PDB file of C-alpha atoms in Angstrom:
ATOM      1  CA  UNK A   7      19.460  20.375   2.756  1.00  0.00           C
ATOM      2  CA  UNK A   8      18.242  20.090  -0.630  1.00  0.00           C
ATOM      3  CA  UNK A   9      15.025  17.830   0.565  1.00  0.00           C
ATOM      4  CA  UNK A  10      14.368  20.006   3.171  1.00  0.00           C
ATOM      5  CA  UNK A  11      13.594  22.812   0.544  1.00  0.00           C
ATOM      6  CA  UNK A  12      12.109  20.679  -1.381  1.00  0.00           C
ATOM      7  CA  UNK A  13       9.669  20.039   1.753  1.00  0.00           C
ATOM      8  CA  UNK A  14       9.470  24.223   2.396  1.00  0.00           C
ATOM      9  CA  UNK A  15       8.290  24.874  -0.672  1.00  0.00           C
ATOM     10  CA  UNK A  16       5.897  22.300  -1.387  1.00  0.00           C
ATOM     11  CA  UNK A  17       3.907  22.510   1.979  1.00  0.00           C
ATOM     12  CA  UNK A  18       4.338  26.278   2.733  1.00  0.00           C
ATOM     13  CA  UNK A  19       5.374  28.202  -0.278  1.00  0.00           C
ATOM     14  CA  UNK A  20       3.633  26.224  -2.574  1.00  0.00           C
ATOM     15  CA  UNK A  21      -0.466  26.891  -0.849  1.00  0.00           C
ATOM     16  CA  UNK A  22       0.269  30.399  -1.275  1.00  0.00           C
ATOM     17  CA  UNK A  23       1.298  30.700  -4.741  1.00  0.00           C
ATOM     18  CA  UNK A  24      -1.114  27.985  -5.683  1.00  0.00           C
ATOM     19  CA  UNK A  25      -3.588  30.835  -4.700  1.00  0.00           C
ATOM     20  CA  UNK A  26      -2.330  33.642  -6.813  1.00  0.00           C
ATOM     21  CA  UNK A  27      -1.858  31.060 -10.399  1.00  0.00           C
ATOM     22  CA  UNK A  28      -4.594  28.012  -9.430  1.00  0.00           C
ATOM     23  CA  UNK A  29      -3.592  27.123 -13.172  1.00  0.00           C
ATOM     24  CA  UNK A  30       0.215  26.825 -12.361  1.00  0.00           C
ATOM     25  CA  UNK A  31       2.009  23.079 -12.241  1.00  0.00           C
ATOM     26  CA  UNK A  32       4.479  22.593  -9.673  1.00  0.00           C
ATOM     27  CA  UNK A  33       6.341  19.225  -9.267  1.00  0.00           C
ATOM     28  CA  UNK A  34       9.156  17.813  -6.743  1.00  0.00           C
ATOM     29  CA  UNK A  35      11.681  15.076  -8.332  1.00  0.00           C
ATOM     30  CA  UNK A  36      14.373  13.461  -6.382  1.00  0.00           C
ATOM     31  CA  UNK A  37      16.986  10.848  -7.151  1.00  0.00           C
ATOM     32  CA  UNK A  38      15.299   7.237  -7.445  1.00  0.00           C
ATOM     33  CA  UNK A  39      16.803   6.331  -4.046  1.00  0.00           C
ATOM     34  CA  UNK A  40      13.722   8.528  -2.961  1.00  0.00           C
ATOM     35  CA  UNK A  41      11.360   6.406  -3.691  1.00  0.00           C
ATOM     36  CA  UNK A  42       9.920   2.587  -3.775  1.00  0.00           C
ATOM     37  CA  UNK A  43       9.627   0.386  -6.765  1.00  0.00           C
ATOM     38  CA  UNK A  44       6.256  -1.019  -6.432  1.00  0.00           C
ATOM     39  CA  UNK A  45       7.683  -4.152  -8.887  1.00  0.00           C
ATOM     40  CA  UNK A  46      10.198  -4.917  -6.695  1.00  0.00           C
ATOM     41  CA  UNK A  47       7.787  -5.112  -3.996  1.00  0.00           C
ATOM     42  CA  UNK A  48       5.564  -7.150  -5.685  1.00  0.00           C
ATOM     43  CA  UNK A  49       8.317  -9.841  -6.617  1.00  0.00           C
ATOM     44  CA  UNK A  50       8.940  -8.936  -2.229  1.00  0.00           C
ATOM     45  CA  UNK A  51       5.607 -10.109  -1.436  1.00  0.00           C
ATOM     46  CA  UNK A  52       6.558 -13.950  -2.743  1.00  0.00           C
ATOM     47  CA  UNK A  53       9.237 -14.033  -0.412  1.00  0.00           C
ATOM     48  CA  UNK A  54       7.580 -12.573   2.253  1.00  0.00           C
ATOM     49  CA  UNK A  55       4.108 -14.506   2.291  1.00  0.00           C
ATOM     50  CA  UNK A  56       5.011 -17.809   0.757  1.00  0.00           C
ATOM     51  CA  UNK A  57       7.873 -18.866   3.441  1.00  0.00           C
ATOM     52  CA  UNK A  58       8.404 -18.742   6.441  1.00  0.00           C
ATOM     53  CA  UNK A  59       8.819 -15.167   7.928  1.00  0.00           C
ATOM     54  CA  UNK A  60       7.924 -13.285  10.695  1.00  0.00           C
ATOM     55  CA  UNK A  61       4.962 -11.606  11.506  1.00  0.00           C
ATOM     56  CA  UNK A  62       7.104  -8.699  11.872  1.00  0.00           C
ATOM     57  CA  UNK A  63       7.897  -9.037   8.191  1.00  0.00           C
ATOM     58  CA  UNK A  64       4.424  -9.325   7.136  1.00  0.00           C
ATOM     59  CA  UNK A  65       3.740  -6.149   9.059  1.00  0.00           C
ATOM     60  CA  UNK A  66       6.654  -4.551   7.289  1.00  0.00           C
ATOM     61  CA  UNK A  67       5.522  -5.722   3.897  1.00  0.00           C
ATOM     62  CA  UNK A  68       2.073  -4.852   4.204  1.00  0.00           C
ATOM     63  CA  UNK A  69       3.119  -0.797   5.405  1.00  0.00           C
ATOM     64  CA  UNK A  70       4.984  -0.792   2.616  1.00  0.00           C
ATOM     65  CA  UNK A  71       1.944  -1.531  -0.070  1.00  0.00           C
ATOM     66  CA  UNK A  72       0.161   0.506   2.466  1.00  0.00           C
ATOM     67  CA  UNK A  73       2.238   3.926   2.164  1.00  0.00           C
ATOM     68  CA  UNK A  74       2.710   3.320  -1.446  1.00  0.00           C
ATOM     69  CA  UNK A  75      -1.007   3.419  -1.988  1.00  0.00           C
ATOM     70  CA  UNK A  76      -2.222   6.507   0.158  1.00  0.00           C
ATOM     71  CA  UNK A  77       1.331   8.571  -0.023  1.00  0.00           C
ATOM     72  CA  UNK A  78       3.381   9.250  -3.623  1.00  0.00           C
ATOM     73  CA  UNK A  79       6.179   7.131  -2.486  1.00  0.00           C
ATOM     74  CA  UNK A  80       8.778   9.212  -1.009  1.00  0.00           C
ATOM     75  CA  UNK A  81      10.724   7.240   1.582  1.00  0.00           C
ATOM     76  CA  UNK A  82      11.348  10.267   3.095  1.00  0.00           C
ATOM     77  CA  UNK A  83       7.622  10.191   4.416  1.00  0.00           C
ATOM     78  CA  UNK A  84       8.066   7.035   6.438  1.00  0.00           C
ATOM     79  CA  UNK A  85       8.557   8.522  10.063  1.00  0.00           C
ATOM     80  CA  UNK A  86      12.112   7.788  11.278  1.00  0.00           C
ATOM     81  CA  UNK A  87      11.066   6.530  14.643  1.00  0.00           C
ATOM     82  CA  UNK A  88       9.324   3.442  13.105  1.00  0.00           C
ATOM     83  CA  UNK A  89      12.468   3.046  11.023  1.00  0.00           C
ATOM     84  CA  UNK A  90      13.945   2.766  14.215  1.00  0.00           C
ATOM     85  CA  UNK A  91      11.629   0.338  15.649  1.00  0.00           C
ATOM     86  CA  UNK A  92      10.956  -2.014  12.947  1.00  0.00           C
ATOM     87  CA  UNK A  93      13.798  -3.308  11.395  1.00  0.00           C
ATOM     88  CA  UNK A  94      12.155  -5.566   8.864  1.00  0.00           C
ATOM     89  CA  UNK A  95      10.702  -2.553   7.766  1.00  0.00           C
ATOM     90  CA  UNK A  96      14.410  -0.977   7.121  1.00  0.00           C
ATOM     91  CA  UNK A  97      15.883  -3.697   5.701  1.00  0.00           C
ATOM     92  CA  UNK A  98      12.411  -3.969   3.264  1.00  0.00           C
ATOM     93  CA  UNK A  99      13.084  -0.238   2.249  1.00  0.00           C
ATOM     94  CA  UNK A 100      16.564  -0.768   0.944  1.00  0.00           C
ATOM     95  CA  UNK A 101      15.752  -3.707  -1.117  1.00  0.00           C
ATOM     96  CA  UNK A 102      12.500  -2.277  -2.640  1.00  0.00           C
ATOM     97  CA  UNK A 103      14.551   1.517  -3.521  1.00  0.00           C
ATOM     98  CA  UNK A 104      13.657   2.290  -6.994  1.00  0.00           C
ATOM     99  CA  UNK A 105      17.229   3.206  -7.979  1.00  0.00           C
ATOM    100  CA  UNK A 106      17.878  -0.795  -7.856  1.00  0.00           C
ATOM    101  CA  UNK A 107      15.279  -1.649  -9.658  1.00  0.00           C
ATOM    102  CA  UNK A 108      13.225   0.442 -11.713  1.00  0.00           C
ATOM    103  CA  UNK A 109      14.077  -0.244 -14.842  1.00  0.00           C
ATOM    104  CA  UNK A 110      12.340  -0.553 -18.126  1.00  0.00           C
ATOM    105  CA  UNK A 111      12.715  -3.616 -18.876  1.00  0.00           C
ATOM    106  CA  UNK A 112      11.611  -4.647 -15.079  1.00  0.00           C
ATOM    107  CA  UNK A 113       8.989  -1.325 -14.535  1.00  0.00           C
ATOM    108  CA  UNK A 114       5.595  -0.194 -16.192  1.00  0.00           C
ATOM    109  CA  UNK A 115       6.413   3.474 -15.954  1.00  0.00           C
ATOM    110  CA  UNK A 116       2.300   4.777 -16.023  1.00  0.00           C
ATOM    111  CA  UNK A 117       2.585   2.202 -12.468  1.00  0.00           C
ATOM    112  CA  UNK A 118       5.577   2.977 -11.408  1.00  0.00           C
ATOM    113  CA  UNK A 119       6.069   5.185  -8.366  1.00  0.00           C
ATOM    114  CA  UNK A 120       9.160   7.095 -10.139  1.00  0.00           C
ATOM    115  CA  UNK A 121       7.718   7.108 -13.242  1.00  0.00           C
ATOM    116  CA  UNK A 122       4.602   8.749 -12.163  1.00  0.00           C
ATOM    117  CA  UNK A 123       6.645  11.525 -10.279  1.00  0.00           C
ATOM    118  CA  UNK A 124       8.639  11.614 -13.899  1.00  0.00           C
ATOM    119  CA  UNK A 125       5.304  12.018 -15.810  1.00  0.00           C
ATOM    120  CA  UNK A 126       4.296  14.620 -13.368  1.00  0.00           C
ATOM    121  CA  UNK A 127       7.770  16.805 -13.843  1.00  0.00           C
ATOM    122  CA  UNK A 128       6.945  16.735 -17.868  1.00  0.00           C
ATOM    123  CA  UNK A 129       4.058  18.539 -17.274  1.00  0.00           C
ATOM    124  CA  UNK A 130       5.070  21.187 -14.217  1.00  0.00           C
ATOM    125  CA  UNK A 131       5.769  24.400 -15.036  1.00  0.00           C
ATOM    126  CA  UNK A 132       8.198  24.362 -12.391  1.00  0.00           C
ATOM    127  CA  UNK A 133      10.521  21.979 -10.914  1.00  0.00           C
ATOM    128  CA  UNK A 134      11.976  21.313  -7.042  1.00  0.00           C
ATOM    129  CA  UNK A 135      15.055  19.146  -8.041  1.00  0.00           C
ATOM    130  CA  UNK A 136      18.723  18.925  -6.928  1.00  0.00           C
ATOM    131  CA  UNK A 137      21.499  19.479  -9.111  1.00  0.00           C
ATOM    132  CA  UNK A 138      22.191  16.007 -10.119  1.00  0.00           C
ATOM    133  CA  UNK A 139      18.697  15.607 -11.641  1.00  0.00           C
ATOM    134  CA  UNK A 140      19.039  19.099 -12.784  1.00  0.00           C
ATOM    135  CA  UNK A 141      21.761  17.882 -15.492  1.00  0.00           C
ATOM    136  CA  UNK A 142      20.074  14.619 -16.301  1.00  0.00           C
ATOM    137  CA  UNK A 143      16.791  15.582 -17.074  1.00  0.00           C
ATOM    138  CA  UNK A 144      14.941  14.416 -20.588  1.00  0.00           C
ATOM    139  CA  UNK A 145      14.638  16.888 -22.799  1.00  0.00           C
ATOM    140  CA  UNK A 146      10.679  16.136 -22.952  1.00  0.00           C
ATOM    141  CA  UNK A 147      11.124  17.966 -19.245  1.00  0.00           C
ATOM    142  CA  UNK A 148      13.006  20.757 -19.974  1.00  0.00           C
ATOM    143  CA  UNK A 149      11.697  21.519 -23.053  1.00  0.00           C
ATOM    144  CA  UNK A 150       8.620  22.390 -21.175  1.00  0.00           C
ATOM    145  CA  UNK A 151       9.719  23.684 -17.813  1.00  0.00           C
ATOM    146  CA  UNK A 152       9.601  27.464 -17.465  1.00  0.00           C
ATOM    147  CA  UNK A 153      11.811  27.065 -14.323  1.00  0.00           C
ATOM    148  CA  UNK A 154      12.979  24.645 -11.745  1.00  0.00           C
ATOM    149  CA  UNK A 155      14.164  25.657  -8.348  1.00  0.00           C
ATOM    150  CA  UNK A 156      17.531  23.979  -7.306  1.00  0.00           C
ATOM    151  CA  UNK A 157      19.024  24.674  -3.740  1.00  0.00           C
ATOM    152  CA  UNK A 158      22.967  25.834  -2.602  1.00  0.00           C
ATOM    153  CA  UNK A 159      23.398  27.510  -6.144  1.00  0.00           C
ATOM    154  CA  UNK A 160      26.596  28.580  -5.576  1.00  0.00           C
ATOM    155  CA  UNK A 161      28.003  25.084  -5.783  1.00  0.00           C
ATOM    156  CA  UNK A 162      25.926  24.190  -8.810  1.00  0.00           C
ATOM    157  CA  UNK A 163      29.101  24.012 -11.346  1.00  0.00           C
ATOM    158  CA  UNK A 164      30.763  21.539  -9.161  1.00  0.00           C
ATOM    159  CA  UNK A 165      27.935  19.288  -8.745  1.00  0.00           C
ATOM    160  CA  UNK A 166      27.148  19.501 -12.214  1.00  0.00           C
ATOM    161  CA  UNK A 167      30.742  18.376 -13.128  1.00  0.00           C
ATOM    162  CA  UNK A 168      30.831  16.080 -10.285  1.00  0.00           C
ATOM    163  CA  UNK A 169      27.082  14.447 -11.609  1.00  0.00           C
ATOM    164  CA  UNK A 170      28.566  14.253 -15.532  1.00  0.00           C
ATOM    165  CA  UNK A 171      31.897  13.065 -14.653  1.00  0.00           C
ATOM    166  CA  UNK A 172      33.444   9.592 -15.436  1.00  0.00           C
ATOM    167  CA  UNK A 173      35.173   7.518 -13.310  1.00  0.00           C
TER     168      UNK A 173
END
């Protein structure tokens, strides 16, 4: 529920108030299971093209580099029906999730598909998170957020605790 008002407000709230404050940042940042790690597709790609794999691999590689250069890297973005269809293309998304890999030691942040959606929350005015990354957020963000929008606010103190806790 939380992505989906993410997704409200950015394409139909979002145009309208962009009208009334054109000078206004707005920025969307989800967990890094969101999104690809453009490394870890890169270190795919030897895998991929240098044995011997499908052509339905191939395909699945290459819409991968594809969507991460003409989209911002949200896997939610990649249209569930060709999930569906192409499993290479599936399997390819779970090994390639940023929250596996991105890492600094393994990332270039200023490349990197999270970090550029990072870099982009620490200079929006306003932020569409959840409540985990609510609570985890660098202090270079909040220090210069005037507000972030977080959905189902009523359970915010138990997903707070829940997101700080310690097994």
């Amino acid at each position: 529920s939380t992505k989906n008002l993410q997704d409200q407000v950015i394409e139909k709230d979002w145009p309208l108030i962009r009208k009334r404050f054109p000078d206004l940042k707005i920025a969307v940042l989800k967990g890094k299971s969101n999104y690809i790690c453009i490394s870890a597709l890169a270190r795919l790609f030897n895998h991929v093209f240098s044995g011997e794999t499908t052509t339905e691999e191939k395909a699945a590689w290459l819409y991968l580099a594809l969507f991460c250069h003409h989209t911002d890297g949200d896997l939610e973005k990649i249209p569930y029906q060709l999930k569906k269809w192409f499993v290479s293309l599936r399997d390819f998304i779970k090994d390639v999730q940023a929250n596996l890999h991105c890492t600094k030691s393994l990332c270039i942040p200023s490349t990197c598909v999270y970090g550029q959606h990072l870099h982009s929350a620490e200079h929006a005015h306003i932020i569409i998170t959840n409540h985990y990354k609510s609570v985890l957020m660098t202090e270079g963000i909040l220090e210069r957020t005037w507000a972030m929008v977080v959905d189902e606010a009523e359970r915010f103190g138990d997903n707070v605790r829940q997101a700080l806790s310690v097994n």
